[in-house]
Short mmCIF file of C-alpha atoms and ligand atoms in Angstrom, two decimals:
data_model
loop_
_atom_site.label_atom_id
_atom_site.label_comp_id
_atom_site.label_asym_id
_atom_site.label_seq_id
_atom_site.Cartn_x
_atom_site.Cartn_y
_atom_site.Cartn_z
CA MET A 3 -121.05 49.83 -45.54
CA SER A 4 -122.20 50.17 -49.41
CA LYS A 5 -119.46 52.12 -51.56
CA SER A 6 -122.08 54.12 -53.23
CA LEU A 7 -122.95 55.93 -49.96
CA PRO A 8 -120.86 59.29 -49.70
CA SER A 9 -117.95 59.12 -47.30
CA LYS A 10 -118.26 60.52 -43.65
CA TYR A 11 -116.12 63.41 -44.72
CA ILE A 12 -118.73 64.51 -47.39
CA VAL A 13 -121.49 64.08 -45.02
CA GLN A 14 -119.95 66.04 -42.50
CA LEU A 15 -118.97 68.72 -44.87
CA GLY A 16 -122.39 68.83 -46.29
CA LYS A 17 -123.99 69.02 -42.67
CA PHE A 18 -121.65 71.66 -41.70
CA VAL A 19 -122.31 73.82 -44.82
CA TRP A 20 -126.25 73.27 -44.87
CA THR A 21 -126.36 74.03 -40.98
CA THR A 22 -124.39 77.35 -41.44
CA MET A 23 -126.59 78.40 -44.34
CA TRP A 24 -129.89 77.41 -42.52
CA ARG A 25 -128.89 79.41 -39.64
CA THR A 26 -127.79 82.42 -41.69
CA MET A 27 -131.22 82.14 -43.70
CA MET A 28 -133.24 81.56 -40.63
CA SER A 29 -131.90 84.74 -38.97
CA GLN A 30 -133.13 86.70 -41.87
CA LEU A 31 -136.42 85.11 -42.37
CA ALA A 32 -137.02 85.10 -38.75
CA PRO A 33 -135.48 87.62 -36.31
CA SER A 34 -134.84 86.06 -32.82
CA ASN A 35 -134.07 87.16 -29.52
CA LYS A 36 -130.93 85.63 -27.45
CA SER A 37 -132.73 82.40 -26.47
CA GLY A 38 -133.55 81.65 -30.28
CA ASP A 39 -137.28 82.90 -30.02
CA TYR A 40 -138.80 84.49 -33.24
CA VAL A 41 -139.63 88.22 -32.65
CA ARG A 42 -141.97 89.53 -35.16
CA PRO A 43 -140.99 93.16 -35.90
CA PRO A 44 -143.59 95.80 -35.16
CA SER A 45 -145.86 97.62 -38.01
CA GLN A 46 -144.93 101.27 -38.92
CA PHE A 47 -148.17 102.67 -40.32
CA ARG A 48 -150.61 102.87 -37.66
CA ASN A 49 -153.11 105.53 -38.68
CA ASN A 50 -156.89 105.55 -38.29
CA ILE A 51 -159.85 106.19 -40.66
CA ALA A 52 -162.45 108.59 -39.06
CA ARG A 53 -164.46 111.67 -39.85
CA ASP A 54 -162.94 115.02 -39.89
CA SER A 55 -159.36 113.42 -39.93
CA ASP A 56 -156.66 113.11 -42.83
CA TYR A 57 -158.64 109.85 -43.62
CA PRO A 58 -162.20 110.15 -43.67
CA PRO A 59 -164.35 107.29 -44.73
CA GLU A 60 -165.32 107.27 -48.34
CA LYS A 61 -166.21 104.60 -50.82
CA GLY A 62 -163.75 103.39 -53.11
CA ARG A 63 -160.86 105.50 -51.88
CA TYR A 64 -159.10 102.95 -49.64
CA GLN A 65 -157.78 99.86 -51.08
CA LEU A 66 -156.69 96.63 -49.53
CA PHE A 67 -153.49 94.99 -50.62
CA VAL A 68 -153.42 91.31 -49.42
CA GLY A 69 -151.76 87.97 -50.24
CA MET A 70 -154.19 84.96 -50.14
CA GLY A 71 -151.80 82.94 -48.14
CA CYS A 72 -151.11 85.33 -45.46
CA PRO A 73 -153.33 84.76 -42.03
CA TRP A 74 -152.84 88.43 -41.10
CA ALA A 75 -154.16 89.49 -44.55
CA HIS A 76 -156.80 87.00 -44.33
CA ARG A 77 -158.09 88.42 -41.14
CA THR A 78 -159.05 91.87 -43.03
CA LEU A 79 -160.92 89.86 -45.98
CA VAL A 80 -163.04 88.12 -43.48
CA VAL A 81 -164.04 91.23 -41.83
CA ARG A 82 -164.60 93.14 -45.19
CA THR A 83 -166.77 90.16 -46.41
CA LEU A 84 -168.86 89.89 -42.96
CA LYS A 85 -169.47 93.60 -42.94
CA GLY A 86 -170.42 93.60 -46.69
CA LEU A 87 -167.88 96.07 -47.76
CA GLU A 88 -166.85 94.45 -51.13
CA ALA A 89 -168.20 97.73 -52.96
CA THR A 90 -166.59 100.05 -50.72
CA ILE A 91 -163.06 98.74 -50.18
CA PRO A 92 -161.48 97.24 -53.34
CA VAL A 93 -159.08 94.51 -52.99
CA SER A 94 -155.56 93.94 -54.76
CA VAL A 95 -154.18 90.40 -54.59
CA VAL A 96 -150.31 90.19 -54.49
CA TYR A 97 -148.22 87.25 -55.30
CA PRO A 98 -145.14 85.95 -53.62
CA SER A 99 -141.78 85.73 -55.64
CA SER A 100 -139.75 83.28 -53.97
CA ASP A 101 -136.42 84.29 -55.28
CA GLU A 102 -136.46 87.85 -54.10
CA GLY A 103 -138.77 87.22 -51.01
CA ILE A 104 -141.25 90.02 -51.85
CA TRP A 105 -144.89 90.43 -52.86
CA VAL A 106 -145.27 91.22 -56.41
CA PHE A 107 -148.49 92.80 -58.36
CA GLU A 108 -149.95 90.87 -61.21
CA THR A 109 -150.42 94.26 -63.04
CA THR A 110 -148.62 97.40 -62.23
CA THR A 111 -150.52 99.31 -59.52
CA GLU A 112 -149.98 102.96 -58.54
CA GLY A 113 -146.98 102.81 -60.78
CA CYS A 114 -145.34 100.08 -58.81
CA LYS A 115 -144.64 96.30 -59.60
CA ASP A 116 -144.36 95.18 -56.13
CA MET A 117 -144.97 95.79 -52.39
CA PRO A 118 -141.35 97.36 -51.83
CA GLN A 119 -141.98 99.92 -54.59
CA LEU A 120 -145.29 100.74 -53.06
CA TYR A 121 -143.99 101.23 -49.60
CA GLN A 122 -141.14 103.30 -51.01
CA LEU A 123 -143.88 105.43 -52.67
CA ALA A 124 -146.00 105.84 -49.48
CA GLN A 125 -142.69 106.86 -47.74
CA PRO A 126 -139.36 107.40 -49.38
CA GLY A 127 -136.69 105.80 -47.48
CA TYR A 128 -138.84 103.39 -45.51
CA GLN A 129 -136.75 100.70 -43.67
CA GLY A 130 -138.65 97.82 -42.38
CA ARG A 131 -140.44 94.92 -43.93
CA TYR A 132 -142.73 95.38 -46.86
CA THR A 133 -145.67 93.29 -45.43
CA VAL A 134 -149.42 92.66 -46.05
CA PRO A 135 -152.03 93.53 -45.39
CA VAL A 136 -151.93 97.14 -46.46
CA LEU A 137 -154.74 99.46 -46.20
CA TRP A 138 -153.81 102.09 -49.06
CA ASP A 139 -155.18 105.45 -49.48
CA SER A 140 -155.43 106.00 -53.35
CA LYS A 141 -156.09 109.72 -53.00
CA THR A 142 -152.93 110.70 -50.87
CA LYS A 143 -150.98 107.70 -52.20
CA THR A 144 -150.02 106.61 -48.98
CA ILE A 145 -150.32 103.69 -46.45
CA VAL A 146 -152.94 104.36 -44.08
CA ASN A 147 -152.29 101.17 -41.86
CA ASN A 148 -150.20 98.04 -42.32
CA GLU A 149 -151.35 96.38 -39.16
CA SER A 150 -154.05 93.73 -39.52
CA ALA A 151 -154.95 94.11 -35.83
CA ASP A 152 -155.75 98.02 -36.49
CA ILE A 153 -157.28 97.37 -39.90
CA ILE A 154 -160.06 94.86 -38.85
CA VAL A 155 -161.08 97.34 -36.08
CA ILE A 156 -161.41 100.07 -38.53
CA LEU A 157 -163.40 98.00 -41.01
CA ASN A 158 -165.79 96.93 -38.38
CA SER A 159 -166.82 100.23 -37.29
CA GLN A 160 -165.46 103.03 -39.51
CA PHE A 161 -167.19 102.24 -42.71
CA ASN A 162 -170.84 101.79 -41.36
CA GLU A 163 -172.51 104.13 -43.70
CA PHE A 164 -171.47 101.94 -46.91
CA ALA A 165 -171.67 98.55 -44.96
CA THR A 166 -174.27 96.21 -45.95
CA TYR A 167 -174.33 94.70 -42.48
CA GLN A 168 -174.29 97.76 -40.46
CA GLU A 169 -175.80 96.33 -37.30
CA LEU A 170 -172.96 93.55 -37.07
CA ASP A 171 -170.54 94.62 -34.51
CA LEU A 172 -167.60 92.53 -34.15
CA TYR A 173 -165.99 94.36 -31.66
CA PRO A 174 -169.00 95.54 -29.18
CA PRO A 175 -168.12 97.80 -26.04
CA GLU A 176 -169.47 95.40 -23.68
CA LEU A 177 -167.14 92.54 -24.85
CA GLN A 178 -163.98 94.74 -25.52
CA PRO A 179 -162.32 93.77 -22.34
CA GLU A 180 -163.00 89.97 -22.91
CA ILE A 181 -161.95 90.08 -26.66
CA ASP A 182 -158.77 91.94 -25.81
CA GLN A 183 -157.72 89.36 -23.22
CA TRP A 184 -158.36 86.70 -25.81
CA ASN A 185 -156.42 88.56 -28.58
CA GLU A 186 -153.38 88.95 -26.07
CA LYS A 187 -153.27 85.18 -25.52
CA ILE A 188 -153.99 84.14 -28.58
CA TYR A 189 -151.70 86.39 -30.57
CA HIS A 190 -148.53 85.39 -28.53
CA THR A 191 -149.32 81.66 -28.25
CA VAL A 192 -151.54 80.82 -31.38
CA ASN A 193 -151.50 83.50 -34.09
CA ASN A 194 -147.68 84.26 -33.53
CA GLY A 195 -147.00 81.19 -31.65
CA VAL A 196 -147.23 78.82 -34.65
CA TYR A 197 -144.13 81.08 -36.19
CA LYS A 198 -142.28 80.86 -32.77
CA VAL A 199 -142.58 77.12 -33.03
CA GLY A 200 -141.82 77.02 -36.90
CA PHE A 201 -139.05 79.51 -36.94
CA ALA A 202 -137.36 78.35 -33.77
CA GLN A 203 -133.63 78.05 -34.10
CA THR A 204 -133.18 76.00 -30.87
CA GLN A 205 -134.64 72.64 -29.48
CA SER A 206 -135.62 74.38 -26.57
CA ALA A 207 -137.16 77.52 -28.24
CA TYR A 208 -139.26 75.17 -30.28
CA GLU A 209 -140.29 73.06 -27.36
CA THR A 210 -141.38 76.00 -25.24
CA ALA A 211 -143.19 77.51 -28.14
CA CYS A 212 -144.84 74.23 -28.98
CA GLN A 213 -146.07 73.86 -25.36
CA GLU A 214 -147.54 77.27 -25.10
CA LEU A 215 -149.46 76.73 -28.30
CA PHE A 216 -150.95 73.61 -27.22
CA THR A 217 -151.82 74.66 -23.85
CA THR A 218 -153.87 77.71 -25.28
CA LEU A 219 -155.49 75.27 -27.83
CA ASP A 220 -156.52 72.78 -25.11
CA GLN A 221 -157.96 75.65 -23.21
CA ILE A 222 -159.91 77.12 -26.00
CA ASP A 223 -161.37 73.71 -26.84
CA GLU A 224 -162.54 73.34 -23.27
CA VAL A 225 -164.43 76.64 -23.51
CA LEU A 226 -165.84 75.95 -26.85
CA ALA A 227 -167.56 72.90 -25.25
CA THR A 228 -170.16 75.57 -23.85
CA ASN A 229 -169.32 78.54 -26.00
CA ARG A 230 -170.37 78.90 -29.53
CA TYR A 231 -167.67 81.44 -29.87
CA LEU A 232 -164.87 82.67 -27.68
CA CYS A 233 -166.91 85.23 -25.81
CA GLY A 234 -170.22 83.50 -25.83
CA LYS A 235 -172.93 83.47 -28.70
CA LYS A 236 -171.58 86.50 -30.63
CA LEU A 237 -168.92 86.14 -33.09
CA THR A 238 -166.05 88.51 -32.51
CA LEU A 239 -162.83 89.86 -33.87
CA ALA A 240 -161.19 87.41 -31.40
CA ASP A 241 -162.72 84.60 -33.26
CA ILE A 242 -161.74 86.02 -36.52
CA ARG A 243 -158.19 86.39 -35.57
CA LEU A 244 -158.00 82.72 -34.27
CA PHE A 245 -160.03 81.45 -37.42
CA THR A 246 -157.29 82.38 -39.84
CA THR A 247 -154.56 80.68 -37.81
CA LEU A 248 -156.69 77.51 -37.56
CA PHE A 249 -157.73 77.40 -41.19
CA ARG A 250 -154.07 76.96 -42.05
CA PHE A 251 -153.13 74.68 -39.02
CA ASP A 252 -153.63 71.13 -40.64
CA ILE A 253 -152.65 72.15 -43.84
CA VAL A 254 -149.19 74.09 -43.08
CA TYR A 255 -148.45 74.46 -39.43
CA TYR A 256 -148.85 70.86 -38.36
CA GLY A 257 -146.16 69.48 -40.91
CA LEU A 258 -143.91 72.61 -42.23
CA PHE A 259 -144.08 74.35 -38.66
CA LYS A 260 -143.79 70.99 -36.82
CA CYS A 261 -146.93 72.06 -34.73
CA SER A 262 -147.60 68.65 -34.54
CA ARG A 263 -148.78 67.27 -31.26
CA ARG A 264 -152.32 67.18 -32.42
CA ARG A 265 -154.37 68.31 -35.57
CA ILE A 266 -157.23 70.73 -35.34
CA GLN A 267 -159.54 68.23 -36.50
CA ASP A 268 -158.50 65.69 -33.58
CA TYR A 269 -159.93 68.18 -30.94
CA THR A 270 -163.38 67.57 -29.73
CA ASN A 271 -164.68 71.23 -30.70
CA LEU A 272 -162.02 73.16 -32.47
CA GLY A 273 -162.66 71.21 -35.65
CA ASP A 274 -166.52 72.05 -35.69
CA TYR A 275 -165.64 75.65 -34.47
CA LEU A 276 -163.42 75.96 -37.71
CA ARG A 277 -166.31 74.49 -39.73
CA ASP A 278 -168.67 76.84 -38.20
CA ILE A 279 -166.81 80.00 -39.13
CA TYR A 280 -165.66 78.79 -42.65
CA GLN A 281 -169.43 78.33 -43.42
CA LEU A 282 -170.50 81.87 -42.39
CA PRO A 283 -171.86 83.68 -45.63
CA GLY A 284 -168.99 84.62 -47.80
CA VAL A 285 -166.11 83.18 -45.63
CA ALA A 286 -165.26 80.28 -47.68
CA ASP A 287 -164.50 82.59 -50.54
CA THR A 288 -161.71 84.30 -48.59
CA CYS A 289 -160.12 80.92 -47.99
CA ASP A 290 -157.91 79.84 -50.64
CA ILE A 291 -156.06 76.29 -49.71
CA GLU A 292 -153.83 76.18 -52.73
CA SER A 293 -152.20 79.70 -52.19
CA VAL A 294 -151.69 78.99 -48.51
CA LYS A 295 -149.88 75.78 -49.57
CA ARG A 296 -147.92 77.63 -52.40
CA ASP A 297 -147.04 80.45 -50.20
CA TYR A 298 -145.57 78.44 -47.15
CA TYR A 299 -144.28 75.37 -48.66
CA GLY A 300 -143.10 76.88 -51.95
CA ASN A 301 -141.42 80.26 -50.52
CA LEU A 302 -139.97 79.19 -46.94
CA PHE A 303 -136.87 77.80 -48.56
CA PRO A 304 -134.97 76.96 -45.28
CA LEU A 305 -137.89 75.09 -43.87
CA ASN A 306 -138.67 73.28 -47.22
CA PRO A 307 -135.47 73.21 -49.35
CA GLY A 308 -136.69 70.52 -51.75
CA GLY A 309 -139.70 72.67 -52.43
CA ILE A 310 -142.35 69.55 -52.44
CA ILE A 311 -145.68 70.78 -51.83
CA PRO A 312 -147.56 68.00 -49.94
CA ILE A 313 -150.97 66.57 -50.70
CA SER A 314 -152.95 67.95 -47.81
CA PRO A 315 -156.11 66.77 -45.87
CA ASP A 316 -159.57 66.27 -47.88
CA PRO A 317 -160.41 70.12 -47.96
CA THR A 318 -164.49 68.95 -48.03
CA SER A 319 -163.91 68.16 -44.28
CA LEU A 320 -164.56 72.11 -44.03
CA THR A 321 -168.14 71.96 -45.66
CA ALA A 322 -169.23 69.03 -43.52
CA LEU A 323 -172.21 69.38 -41.17
CA HIS A 324 -171.81 70.77 -37.43
CA GLN A 325 -174.14 71.33 -34.65
CA ARG A 326 -172.51 74.60 -33.22
CA GLN A 327 -175.68 76.65 -33.81
CA ASN A 328 -177.09 74.50 -30.92
CA ILE A 329 -174.53 75.49 -28.27
N1 LIG B 403 -148.13 92.67 -37.83
C1 LIG B 403 -148.39 92.42 -39.36
C2 LIG B 403 -147.84 91.30 -39.85
C3 LIG B 403 -147.97 90.98 -41.22
C4 LIG B 403 -147.10 89.97 -42.12
O1 LIG B 403 -145.96 89.40 -41.26
N2 LIG B 403 -147.22 89.71 -43.12
C5 LIG B 403 -146.35 88.71 -43.96
C6 LIG B 403 -147.09 87.72 -44.80
S1 LIG B 403 -147.86 86.58 -43.85
C7 LIG B 403 -145.61 89.53 -44.79
O2 LIG B 403 -145.94 90.06 -45.82
N3 LIG B 403 -144.15 89.10 -45.06
C8 LIG B 403 -143.26 89.71 -45.88
C9 LIG B 403 -141.83 90.27 -45.25
O3 LIG B 403 -141.63 90.22 -43.96
O4 LIG B 403 -140.92 90.60 -46.01
C10 LIG B 403 -149.89 92.20 -39.22
O5 LIG B 403 -150.59 91.50 -38.56
O6 LIG B 403 -150.54 93.07 -40.31
#
């Protein structure tokens, strides 16, 4: 053995110190249950926007706080764009501060410098995560809702009087049971599923989550052979919720989260399905590959201690032609 290699005691010490630190950091990053599965904490602000309520629909009153890397925030941007609500709901983009692990503002907003301060302004003494997206009421200075699944339902239906595309209903009553069924499956195994894979703290938690993820992706790929979208010819909220995870898949989840059985581009239908939604008017403008790479590879320290941001697959593949309109 070469003398320049560290002695086995140094290697053992290094492994012990690193593994202990990794476990400590992972348990803070990703709260887990006894079997090591990642458990996402529930969102705490769950109000609705509705006429004759504390939060009636108004132009310019409500603001969306989003991080461009975040798949949950991304959902809200896609629905805002597809409904044509750009003039009604202003957006504030926040940026990750890697040392503190919080979202910070580029310029002071509502007298706050970061998301923790905004949450404390909304509810002094708030205890919980300081997540995006946030739907903020600039009139009463509070958070109306911080759950993306709720916010996209609100944007789809509660601002129609101001929307450019009023007739577009992404959650039509006749499809709601089917949409809800897809949402339930896709949330657990795909949207949150990729996090369960990436944040797994044991081999068995990793393998189980990975298996569940790809079982659902295989099933969706089959459905998409005969359906343009998950529920048929109509784009729905279920597609948008899936889209923001698929958009990040080959770029970050495949490598950083070890979701590496297969890429989306290797599937028969999922690759074109991703392109189809990406190419809908306005959607590409909500997609920011560089921020996605920076936020995941640059900020999830325990998963990427060296901080190297890899070169990603050719992004022009997203603009390539597809034939999904013929299905
Ligand atoms: N349930 C939330 C989850 C949002 C979420 O986890 N956002 C992440 C960014 S991708 C976040 O802001 N994390 C900051 C933290 O946990 O402190 C939703 O869907 O709106």
